[in-house]
Amino acid sequence: MDVLLFGCGRVGRAFCELLCRKSDMLKRASISLVGVATKSRGCIYNPHGIDVDDMLRWESITGRIDALSRGGCSVIQDSNEMLRDINYDVLVDCTPSDFDLGEPARSIIIKAIQKGKHVITANTAAMSLYFDEIMDEALEMGVKVLYEATVLSGTPLFSLVRDGLPGCRIKRFEGILNGTCNYILSIMEMGCSFDEALLETQRRGLSEQNPWVDIDGLEAAAKTVIVAKSLMGLNVGMSQVHVKGIRNVTTQAIEDAKRRGGKLKLLSRVEINADDLDITVNPEILSMGHPLAYLEGFSVGALLLTDMIGEICVSGSGSGPKETSYSLLRDLLSLKGR
Amino acid sequence: MDVLLFGCGRVGRAFCELLCRKSDMLKRASISLVGVATKSRGCIYNPHGIDVDDMLRWESITGRIDALSRGGCSVIQDSNEMLRDINYDVLVDCTPSDFDLGEPARSIIIKAIQKGKHVITANTAAMSLYFDEIMDEALEMGVKVLYEATVLSGTPLFSLVRDGLPGCRIKRFEGILNGTCNYILSIMEMGCSFDEALLETQRRGLSEQNPWVDIDGLEAAAKTVIVAKSLMGLNVGMSQVHVKGIRNVTTQAIEDAKRRGGKLKLLSRVEINADDLDITVNPEILSMGHPLAYLEGFSVGALLLTDMIGEICVSGSGSGPKETSYSLLRDLLSLKGR
């Protein structure tokens, strides 16, 4: 299975590093990276498989992806050309999330689907904005679109429901979906102010370029929409989510939560009531009996209420690029296994 | 896919009820129950599929499985005859767990495999005692043996690792695997003595006939062995597990744990150290930051340390026959999906 990677930022790079680390496994599974396209650092193609280790080494010296033009690698001028002309089986999309328009991810994904290629994406924005269009197009073309990396990073959620909860209806969803917010709230619990906590997050390079996408709950809301559509079959959009981020959370509020024996968390919630639907992203006090209350730092998790076996909770200790890139690999392997 | 059910106790009955509830789904998946064998309540066979609803109704009146002899059902005298002579694709084994010998489950499973049938089992005892023999036999015959129901009841564990964590190595395992013990400890936390808590559990019909199998940690140990073998590839047996149950847990010990800011839980643990292996089932104090500490009542859960994405935790709110029987259905569907 030949893979074309679009985007080589933090997640794309972590994906490449993972491919290096797991090269034996990938060889056994006949999975190889044949193309890498970036916006400003060049594009390369090698039908026999790119030496990823070498590519990363050269990139770290030259700052260019296309510095590696040995061993059958050819430099491509335009990323559109790659989508159109080269041979590949799966597009792995690691382009940055744009929460206004969902571009360029949407266009790239749709083009790949229309060429009959499978798509694996980490792009939360595009999937939350164009879920229906993308899935309809994929259905029509008979290809798969997998998006495990868009929610809970490396922790399996969609594959858990697909393979682990077949036949179950998800009646309620609660999640701590944004690791950055959870990290900030965790630091605040140790006595920092919001500003100090944010600074610490940025200083450690843990937040996105625009941290307000996290902090104001936009990223969590997008993830919640993907969950509502994908796991609960709900016809909803970003406009239906009542979002309140953590921008105005005070040390006082954190202390209040503690005094009440709980923890303040940015909680995503999808609740189906008798005749309406409640989708929220809100700072909420969780009692210490709540399965998500113990999640600290960059941990993320989800609590699903099912019709058949009650509540199921899944969580993971990490939500960085390394974990996210693992979900891309998982999707790749599951595509291979089909 | 034609199913033969062996054993119709609490789990077998719950499995039948689940088949009734999900009859539409099963019809779509072409899954039908063609035979039911019990030790003392008769055996029936219907190549066109048993009307499970009807069977359960008749059984509740007459106490016999073979009371239903209409609509193409034939009564079979001997369960061995069923294994040998009737047509089926999958054996679903719900025979009771015998922790001394693992019988009759072992013999039944091996016979089915040797006839080239797939096997789905809920029998913790047989799987912990004869894991290698059973899996080797299955490999040789080219059939599948699935055993999701043996650990964590309805909560997916083996399927989570298989489908959700491909390529991950499990470096450490911690689990609260016995729901009855967790229930007893939860009640004790509210001020009951051990004896009162046990009585309450029995009064509500929530414990097995022999509650000491749960209380002395034997059942949890068997589950731990299955995990160690299946998820961590370790060559271990029951004799290598250091087991200490909750028989001697005092109200004082529970209070001590509380005072130290934690909870006393019966924890299963598999730890691979530099040059040895530590497998224990022990009452341990978990701090409230531990992902399994919040599990109350009949909840069960597992914490996996992976080499690729750190810790993953999965838990479920129930561990009764209903949840266990769902895992049998899950295995059935996954067999169908292959």
PDB file of N, CA and C in Angstrom, chain B residues 253-337:
ATOM      1  N   ALA B 253      -8.854  -1.236  57.522  1.00  0.00           N
ATOM      2  CA  ALA B 253      -7.977  -1.089  56.351  1.00  0.00           C
ATOM      3  C   ALA B 253      -8.599  -0.137  55.329  1.00  0.00           C
ATOM      4  N   ILE B 254      -9.915  -0.246  55.169  1.00  0.00           N
ATOM      5  CA  ILE B 254     -10.637   0.636  54.249  1.00  0.00           C
ATOM      6  C   ILE B 254     -10.512   2.082  54.717  1.00  0.00           C
ATOM      7  N   GLU B 255     -10.679   2.268  56.047  1.00  0.00           N
ATOM      8  CA  GLU B 255     -10.578   3.612  56.627  1.00  0.00           C
ATOM      9  C   GLU B 255      -9.165   4.174  56.470  1.00  0.00           C
ATOM     10  N   ASP B 256      -8.186   3.313  56.688  1.00  0.00           N
ATOM     11  CA  ASP B 256      -6.779   3.720  56.522  1.00  0.00           C
ATOM     12  C   ASP B 256      -6.538   4.269  55.115  1.00  0.00           C
ATOM     13  N   ALA B 257      -7.036   3.515  54.138  1.00  0.00           N
ATOM     14  CA  ALA B 257      -6.865   3.918  52.740  1.00  0.00           C
ATOM     15  C   ALA B 257      -7.483   5.292  52.514  1.00  0.00           C
ATOM     16  N   LYS B 258      -8.681   5.468  53.046  1.00  0.00           N
ATOM     17  CA  LYS B 258      -9.390   6.743  52.910  1.00  0.00           C
ATOM     18  C   LYS B 258      -8.560   7.868  53.511  1.00  0.00           C
ATOM     19  N   ARG B 259      -8.040   7.617  54.727  1.00  0.00           N
ATOM     20  CA  ARG B 259      -7.259   8.647  55.427  1.00  0.00           C
ATOM     21  C   ARG B 259      -6.022   9.023  54.619  1.00  0.00           C
ATOM     22  N   ARG B 260      -5.492   8.037  53.931  1.00  0.00           N
ATOM     23  CA  ARG B 260      -4.308   8.323  53.107  1.00  0.00           C
ATOM     24  C   ARG B 260      -4.693   8.890  51.746  1.00  0.00           C
ATOM     25  N   GLY B 261      -5.946   9.230  51.604  1.00  0.00           N
ATOM     26  CA  GLY B 261      -6.391   9.885  50.366  1.00  0.00           C
ATOM     27  C   GLY B 261      -6.545   8.941  49.201  1.00  0.00           C
ATOM     28  N   GLY B 262      -6.788   7.666  49.499  1.00  0.00           N
ATOM     29  CA  GLY B 262      -6.918   6.716  48.389  1.00  0.00           C
ATOM     30  C   GLY B 262      -8.072   5.761  48.583  1.00  0.00           C
ATOM     31  N   LYS B 263      -8.067   4.695  47.797  1.00  0.00           N
ATOM     32  CA  LYS B 263      -9.117   3.675  47.885  1.00  0.00           C
ATOM     33  C   LYS B 263      -8.468   2.297  47.860  1.00  0.00           C
ATOM     34  N   LEU B 264      -9.034   1.398  48.650  1.00  0.00           N
ATOM     35  CA  LEU B 264      -8.536   0.033  48.645  1.00  0.00           C
ATOM     36  C   LEU B 264      -9.250  -0.749  47.540  1.00  0.00           C
ATOM     37  N   LYS B 265      -8.466  -1.332  46.649  1.00  0.00           N
ATOM     38  CA  LYS B 265      -9.040  -2.069  45.513  1.00  0.00           C
ATOM     39  C   LYS B 265      -8.309  -3.392  45.357  1.00  0.00           C
ATOM     40  N   LEU B 266      -9.000  -4.408  44.866  1.00  0.00           N
ATOM     41  CA  LEU B 266      -8.322  -5.656  44.527  1.00  0.00           C
ATOM     42  C   LEU B 266      -7.717  -5.481  43.137  1.00  0.00           C
ATOM     43  N   LEU B 267      -6.402  -5.306  43.116  1.00  0.00           N
ATOM     44  CA  LEU B 267      -5.738  -4.957  41.864  1.00  0.00           C
ATOM     45  C   LEU B 267      -4.961  -6.135  41.285  1.00  0.00           C
ATOM     46  N   SER B 268      -5.178  -6.388  40.005  1.00  0.00           N
ATOM     47  CA  SER B 268      -4.351  -7.343  39.267  1.00  0.00           C
ATOM     48  C   SER B 268      -3.230  -6.573  38.605  1.00  0.00           C
ATOM     49  N   ARG B 269      -2.042  -7.153  38.604  1.00  0.00           N
ATOM     50  CA  ARG B 269      -0.896  -6.403  38.119  1.00  0.00           C
ATOM     51  C   ARG B 269       0.055  -7.358  37.397  1.00  0.00           C
ATOM     52  N   VAL B 270       0.454  -6.978  36.189  1.00  0.00           N
ATOM     53  CA  VAL B 270       1.487  -7.740  35.490  1.00  0.00           C
ATOM     54  C   VAL B 270       2.589  -6.758  35.150  1.00  0.00           C
ATOM     55  N   GLU B 271       3.756  -7.006  35.695  1.00  0.00           N
ATOM     56  CA  GLU B 271       4.852  -6.064  35.525  1.00  0.00           C
ATOM     57  C   GLU B 271       6.062  -6.837  35.011  1.00  0.00           C
ATOM     58  N   ILE B 272       6.639  -6.326  33.914  1.00  0.00           N
ATOM     59  CA  ILE B 272       7.835  -6.976  33.389  1.00  0.00           C
ATOM     60  C   ILE B 272       9.037  -6.151  33.816  1.00  0.00           C
ATOM     61  N   ASN B 273       9.834  -6.685  34.719  1.00  0.00           N
ATOM     62  CA  ASN B 273      11.032  -5.972  35.148  1.00  0.00           C
ATOM     63  C   ASN B 273      12.231  -6.459  34.347  1.00  0.00           C
ATOM     64  N   ALA B 274      13.378  -5.849  34.644  1.00  0.00           N
ATOM     65  CA  ALA B 274      14.593  -6.155  33.888  1.00  0.00           C
ATOM     66  C   ALA B 274      14.754  -7.654  33.675  1.00  0.00           C
ATOM     67  N   ASP B 275      14.759  -8.402  34.749  1.00  0.00           N
ATOM     68  CA  ASP B 275      15.027  -9.827  34.549  1.00  0.00           C
ATOM     69  C   ASP B 275      13.999 -10.733  35.210  1.00  0.00           C
ATOM     70  N   ASP B 276      12.899 -10.137  35.657  1.00  0.00           N
ATOM     71  CA  ASP B 276      11.842 -11.058  36.073  1.00  0.00           C
ATOM     72  C   ASP B 276      10.462 -10.456  35.883  1.00  0.00           C
ATOM     73  N   LEU B 277       9.514 -11.221  36.323  1.00  0.00           N
ATOM     74  CA  LEU B 277       8.136 -10.980  35.985  1.00  0.00           C
ATOM     75  C   LEU B 277       7.362 -10.982  37.283  1.00  0.00           C
ATOM     76  N   ASP B 278       6.483 -10.014  37.433  1.00  0.00           N
ATOM     77  CA  ASP B 278       5.743  -9.916  38.674  1.00  0.00           C
ATOM     78  C   ASP B 278       4.253  -9.958  38.351  1.00  0.00           C
ATOM     79  N   ILE B 279       3.599 -11.008  38.750  1.00  0.00           N
ATOM     80  CA  ILE B 279       2.151 -11.101  38.541  1.00  0.00           C
ATOM     81  C   ILE B 279       1.471 -11.252  39.885  1.00  0.00           C
ATOM     82  N   THR B 280       0.659 -10.261  40.211  1.00  0.00           N
ATOM     83  CA  THR B 280       0.029 -10.282  41.519  1.00  0.00           C
ATOM     84  C   THR B 280      -1.461  -9.948  41.434  1.00  0.00           C
ATOM     85  N   VAL B 281      -2.198 -10.456  42.415  1.00  0.00           N
ATOM     86  CA  VAL B 281      -3.573 -10.019  42.662  1.00  0.00           C
ATOM     87  C   VAL B 281      -3.618  -9.706  44.146  1.00  0.00           C
ATOM     88  N   ASN B 282      -3.819  -8.447  44.471  1.00  0.00           N
ATOM     89  CA  ASN B 282      -3.636  -7.971  45.843  1.00  0.00           C
ATOM     90  C   ASN B 282      -4.587  -6.834  46.174  1.00  0.00           C
ATOM     91  N   PRO B 283      -5.042  -6.735  47.413  1.00  0.00           N
ATOM     92  CA  PRO B 283      -5.715  -5.492  47.803  1.00  0.00           C
ATOM     93  C   PRO B 283      -4.654  -4.402  47.888  1.00  0.00           C
ATOM     94  N   GLU B 284      -4.832  -3.323  47.120  1.00  0.00           N
ATOM     95  CA  GLU B 284      -3.841  -2.247  47.109  1.00  0.00           C
ATOM     96  C   GLU B 284      -4.542  -0.915  47.302  1.00  0.00           C
ATOM     97  N   ILE B 285      -3.817   0.029  47.904  1.00  0.00           N
ATOM     98  CA  ILE B 285      -4.366   1.377  48.020  1.00  0.00           C
ATOM     99  C   ILE B 285      -4.025   2.142  46.747  1.00  0.00           C
ATOM    100  N   LEU B 286      -5.052   2.580  46.029  1.00  0.00           N
ATOM    101  CA  LEU B 286      -4.823   3.406  44.840  1.00  0.00           C
ATOM    102  C   LEU B 286      -5.067   4.864  45.214  1.00  0.00           C
ATOM    103  N   SER B 287      -4.143   5.725  44.818  1.00  0.00           N
ATOM    104  CA  SER B 287      -4.362   7.151  45.057  1.00  0.00           C
ATOM    105  C   SER B 287      -5.494   7.625  44.156  1.00  0.00           C
ATOM    106  N   MET B 288      -6.131   8.734  44.506  1.00  0.00           N
ATOM    107  CA  MET B 288      -7.266   9.192  43.704  1.00  0.00           C
ATOM    108  C   MET B 288      -6.836   9.689  42.322  1.00  0.00           C
ATOM    109  N   GLY B 289      -5.533   9.786  42.080  1.00  0.00           N
ATOM    110  CA  GLY B 289      -5.070  10.131  40.741  1.00  0.00           C
ATOM    111  C   GLY B 289      -4.951   8.902  39.848  1.00  0.00           C
ATOM    112  N   HIS B 290      -5.132   7.735  40.418  1.00  0.00           N
ATOM    113  CA  HIS B 290      -5.012   6.497  39.626  1.00  0.00           C
ATOM    114  C   HIS B 290      -6.286   6.304  38.800  1.00  0.00           C
ATOM    115  N   PRO B 291      -6.123   6.043  37.512  1.00  0.00           N
ATOM    116  CA  PRO B 291      -7.296   5.950  36.625  1.00  0.00           C
ATOM    117  C   PRO B 291      -8.315   4.885  37.021  1.00  0.00           C
ATOM    118  N   LEU B 292      -7.911   3.921  37.842  1.00  0.00           N
ATOM    119  CA  LEU B 292      -8.869   2.877  38.214  1.00  0.00           C
ATOM    120  C   LEU B 292      -9.494   3.120  39.588  1.00  0.00           C
ATOM    121  N   ALA B 293      -9.024   4.155  40.294  1.00  0.00           N
ATOM    122  CA  ALA B 293      -9.474   4.370  41.669  1.00  0.00           C
ATOM    123  C   ALA B 293     -10.959   4.723  41.757  1.00  0.00           C
ATOM    124  N   TYR B 294     -11.461   5.369  40.715  1.00  0.00           N
ATOM    125  CA  TYR B 294     -12.856   5.830  40.781  1.00  0.00           C
ATOM    126  C   TYR B 294     -13.859   4.701  40.504  1.00  0.00           C
ATOM    127  N   LEU B 295     -13.384   3.526  40.116  1.00  0.00           N
ATOM    128  CA  LEU B 295     -14.309   2.444  39.753  1.00  0.00           C
ATOM    129  C   LEU B 295     -15.064   1.944  40.986  1.00  0.00           C
ATOM    130  N   GLU B 296     -16.358   2.087  40.971  1.00  0.00           N
ATOM    131  CA  GLU B 296     -17.177   1.699  42.116  1.00  0.00           C
ATOM    132  C   GLU B 296     -18.125   0.569  41.750  1.00  0.00           C
ATOM    133  N   GLY B 297     -18.590  -0.127  42.774  1.00  0.00           N
ATOM    134  CA  GLY B 297     -19.589  -1.170  42.565  1.00  0.00           C
ATOM    135  C   GLY B 297     -19.089  -2.237  41.609  1.00  0.00           C
ATOM    136  N   PHE B 298     -19.928  -2.607  40.655  1.00  0.00           N
ATOM    137  CA  PHE B 298     -19.572  -3.693  39.755  1.00  0.00           C
ATOM    138  C   PHE B 298     -18.736  -3.254  38.557  1.00  0.00           C
ATOM    139  N   SER B 299     -18.226  -2.029  38.614  1.00  0.00           N
ATOM    140  CA  SER B 299     -17.365  -1.567  37.530  1.00  0.00           C
ATOM    141  C   SER B 299     -16.077  -2.390  37.480  1.00  0.00           C
ATOM    142  N   VAL B 300     -15.568  -2.528  36.282  1.00  0.00           N
ATOM    143  CA  VAL B 300     -14.272  -3.180  36.085  1.00  0.00           C
ATOM    144  C   VAL B 300     -13.480  -2.362  35.077  1.00  0.00           C
ATOM    145  N   GLY B 301     -12.164  -2.516  35.091  1.00  0.00           N
ATOM    146  CA  GLY B 301     -11.379  -1.723  34.158  1.00  0.00           C
ATOM    147  C   GLY B 301      -9.939  -2.172  34.094  1.00  0.00           C
ATOM    148  N   ALA B 302      -9.233  -1.667  33.095  1.00  0.00           N
ATOM    149  CA  ALA B 302      -7.837  -2.039  32.896  1.00  0.00           C
ATOM    150  C   ALA B 302      -7.023  -0.829  32.477  1.00  0.00           C
ATOM    151  N   LEU B 303      -5.790  -0.798  32.940  1.00  0.00           N
ATOM    152  CA  LEU B 303      -4.854   0.262  32.582  1.00  0.00           C
ATOM    153  C   LEU B 303      -3.659  -0.390  31.899  1.00  0.00           C
ATOM    154  N   LEU B 304      -3.422   0.003  30.652  1.00  0.00           N
ATOM    155  CA  LEU B 304      -2.344  -0.602  29.873  1.00  0.00           C
ATOM    156  C   LEU B 304      -1.248   0.423  29.640  1.00  0.00           C
ATOM    157  N   LEU B 305      -0.020   0.071  29.950  1.00  0.00           N
ATOM    158  CA  LEU B 305       1.094   0.946  29.578  1.00  0.00           C
ATOM    159  C   LEU B 305       1.653   0.429  28.253  1.00  0.00           C
ATOM    160  N   THR B 306       1.591   1.267  27.222  1.00  0.00           N
ATOM    161  CA  THR B 306       2.047   0.848  25.893  1.00  0.00           C
ATOM    162  C   THR B 306       3.406   1.478  25.586  1.00  0.00           C
ATOM    163  N   ASP B 307       4.101   0.905  24.619  1.00  0.00           N
ATOM    164  CA  ASP B 307       5.395   1.487  24.241  1.00  0.00           C
ATOM    165  C   ASP B 307       5.220   2.689  23.311  1.00  0.00           C
ATOM    166  N   MET B 308       4.048   2.818  22.676  1.00  0.00           N
ATOM    167  CA  MET B 308       3.916   3.856  21.656  1.00  0.00           C
ATOM    168  C   MET B 308       3.108   5.079  22.056  1.00  0.00           C
ATOM    169  N   ILE B 309       2.097   4.913  22.899  1.00  0.00           N
ATOM    170  CA  ILE B 309       1.254   6.063  23.223  1.00  0.00           C
ATOM    171  C   ILE B 309       0.984   6.193  24.719  1.00  0.00           C
ATOM    172  N   GLY B 310       1.918   5.731  25.525  1.00  0.00           N
ATOM    173  CA  GLY B 310       1.750   5.882  26.971  1.00  0.00           C
ATOM    174  C   GLY B 310       0.632   5.014  27.503  1.00  0.00           C
ATOM    175  N   GLU B 311      -0.085   5.542  28.482  1.00  0.00           N
ATOM    176  CA  GLU B 311      -1.117   4.749  29.148  1.00  0.00           C
ATOM    177  C   GLU B 311      -2.470   4.872  28.448  1.00  0.00           C
ATOM    178  N   ILE B 312      -3.134   3.745  28.360  1.00  0.00           N
ATOM    179  CA  ILE B 312      -4.511   3.707  27.865  1.00  0.00           C
ATOM    180  C   ILE B 312      -5.355   3.019  28.930  1.00  0.00           C
ATOM    181  N   CYS B 313      -6.475   3.634  29.264  1.00  0.00           N
ATOM    182  CA  CYS B 313      -7.347   3.049  30.280  1.00  0.00           C
ATOM    183  C   CYS B 313      -8.724   2.782  29.688  1.00  0.00           C
ATOM    184  N   VAL B 314      -9.268   1.626  29.976  1.00  0.00           N
ATOM    185  CA  VAL B 314     -10.630   1.333  29.521  1.00  0.00           C
ATOM    186  C   VAL B 314     -11.408   0.722  30.682  1.00  0.00           C
ATOM    187  N   SER B 315     -12.644   1.142  30.831  1.00  0.00           N
ATOM    188  CA  SER B 315     -13.436   0.604  31.936  1.00  0.00           C
ATOM    189  C   SER B 315     -14.907   0.585  31.576  1.00  0.00           C
ATOM    190  N   GLY B 316     -15.646  -0.196  32.336  1.00  0.00           N
ATOM    191  CA  GLY B 316     -17.081  -0.303  32.083  1.00  0.00           C
ATOM    192  C   GLY B 316     -17.845  -0.354  33.384  1.00  0.00           C
ATOM    193  N   SER B 317     -19.090   0.100  33.351  1.00  0.00           N
ATOM    194  CA  SER B 317     -19.856   0.222  34.588  1.00  0.00           C
ATOM    195  C   SER B 317     -20.475  -1.088  35.041  1.00  0.00           C
ATOM    196  N   GLY B 318     -20.466  -2.102  34.215  1.00  0.00           N
ATOM    197  CA  GLY B 318     -21.137  -3.341  34.605  1.00  0.00           C
ATOM    198  C   GLY B 318     -20.296  -4.569  34.339  1.00  0.00           C
ATOM    199  N   SER B 319     -20.520  -5.610  35.149  1.00  0.00           N
ATOM    200  CA  SER B 319     -19.792  -6.856  34.924  1.00  0.00           C
ATOM    201  C   SER B 319     -20.659  -8.057  35.228  1.00  0.00           C
ATOM    202  N   GLY B 320     -21.949  -7.912  34.975  1.00  0.00           N
ATOM    203  CA  GLY B 320     -22.865  -9.025  35.215  1.00  0.00           C
ATOM    204  C   GLY B 320     -23.051  -9.877  33.967  1.00  0.00           C
ATOM    205  N   PRO B 321     -23.964 -10.855  34.056  1.00  0.00           N
ATOM    206  CA  PRO B 321     -24.228 -11.744  32.922  1.00  0.00           C
ATOM    207  C   PRO B 321     -24.630 -10.982  31.653  1.00  0.00           C
ATOM    208  N   LYS B 322     -25.384  -9.899  31.816  1.00  0.00           N
ATOM    209  CA  LYS B 322     -25.832  -9.138  30.646  1.00  0.00           C
ATOM    210  C   LYS B 322     -24.627  -8.593  29.874  1.00  0.00           C
ATOM    211  N   GLU B 323     -23.701  -8.001  30.590  1.00  0.00           N
ATOM    212  CA  GLU B 323     -22.522  -7.440  29.954  1.00  0.00           C
ATOM    213  C   GLU B 323     -21.641  -8.551  29.368  1.00  0.00           C
ATOM    214  N   THR B 324     -21.481  -9.620  30.140  1.00  0.00           N
ATOM    215  CA  THR B 324     -20.648 -10.719  29.656  1.00  0.00           C
ATOM    216  C   THR B 324     -21.212 -11.293  28.359  1.00  0.00           C
ATOM    217  N   SER B 325     -22.528 -11.438  28.324  1.00  0.00           N
ATOM    218  CA  SER B 325     -23.129 -12.027  27.122  1.00  0.00           C
ATOM    219  C   SER B 325     -22.969 -11.103  25.922  1.00  0.00           C
ATOM    220  N   TYR B 326     -22.876  -9.794  26.176  1.00  0.00           N
ATOM    221  CA  TYR B 326     -22.623  -8.886  25.054  1.00  0.00           C
ATOM    222  C   TYR B 326     -21.268  -9.167  24.412  1.00  0.00           C
ATOM    223  N   SER B 327     -20.292  -9.530  25.230  1.00  0.00           N
ATOM    224  CA  SER B 327     -18.978  -9.838  24.658  1.00  0.00           C
ATOM    225  C   SER B 327     -19.031 -11.077  23.764  1.00  0.00           C
ATOM    226  N   LEU B 328     -19.898 -12.017  24.110  1.00  0.00           N
ATOM    227  CA  LEU B 328     -20.066 -13.187  23.243  1.00  0.00           C
ATOM    228  C   LEU B 328     -20.617 -12.753  21.889  1.00  0.00           C
ATOM    229  N   LEU B 329     -21.591 -11.840  21.958  1.00  0.00           N
ATOM    230  CA  LEU B 329     -22.176 -11.332  20.712  1.00  0.00           C
ATOM    231  C   LEU B 329     -21.130 -10.561  19.894  1.00  0.00           C
ATOM    232  N   ARG B 330     -20.328  -9.751  20.587  1.00  0.00           N
ATOM    233  CA  ARG B 330     -19.284  -8.994  19.905  1.00  0.00           C
ATOM    234  C   ARG B 330     -18.330  -9.938  19.168  1.00  0.00           C
ATOM    235  N   ASP B 331     -17.919 -10.998  19.861  1.00  0.00           N
ATOM    236  CA  ASP B 331     -17.020 -11.972  19.236  1.00  0.00           C
ATOM    237  C   ASP B 331     -17.680 -12.616  18.012  1.00  0.00           C
ATOM    238  N   LEU B 332     -18.962 -12.894  18.163  1.00  0.00           N
ATOM    239  CA  LEU B 332     -19.717 -13.507  17.072  1.00  0.00           C
ATOM    240  C   LEU B 332     -19.727 -12.581  15.858  1.00  0.00           C
ATOM    241  N   LEU B 333     -19.984 -11.315  16.098  1.00  0.00           N
ATOM    242  CA  LEU B 333     -20.020 -10.343  15.001  1.00  0.00           C
ATOM    243  C   LEU B 333     -18.640 -10.150  14.388  1.00  0.00           C
ATOM    244  N   SER B 334     -17.619 -10.198  15.220  1.00  0.00           N
ATOM    245  CA  SER B 334     -16.277  -9.988  14.672  1.00  0.00           C
ATOM    246  C   SER B 334     -15.855 -11.197  13.836  1.00  0.00           C
ATOM    247  N   LEU B 335     -16.314 -12.381  14.236  1.00  0.00           N
ATOM    248  CA  LEU B 335     -16.061 -13.600  13.458  1.00  0.00           C
ATOM    249  C   LEU B 335     -16.737 -13.487  12.089  1.00  0.00           C
ATOM    250  N   LYS B 336     -17.942 -12.970  12.155  1.00  0.00           N
ATOM    251  CA  LYS B 336     -18.735 -12.772  10.933  1.00  0.00           C
ATOM    252  C   LYS B 336     -18.065 -11.748  10.012  1.00  0.00           C
ATOM    253  N   GLY B 337     -17.496 -10.724  10.637  1.00  0.00           N
ATOM    254  CA  GLY B 337     -16.899  -9.644   9.852  1.00  0.00           C
ATOM    255  C   GLY B 337     -15.582  -9.987   9.182  1.00  0.00           C
TER     256      GLY B 337
END
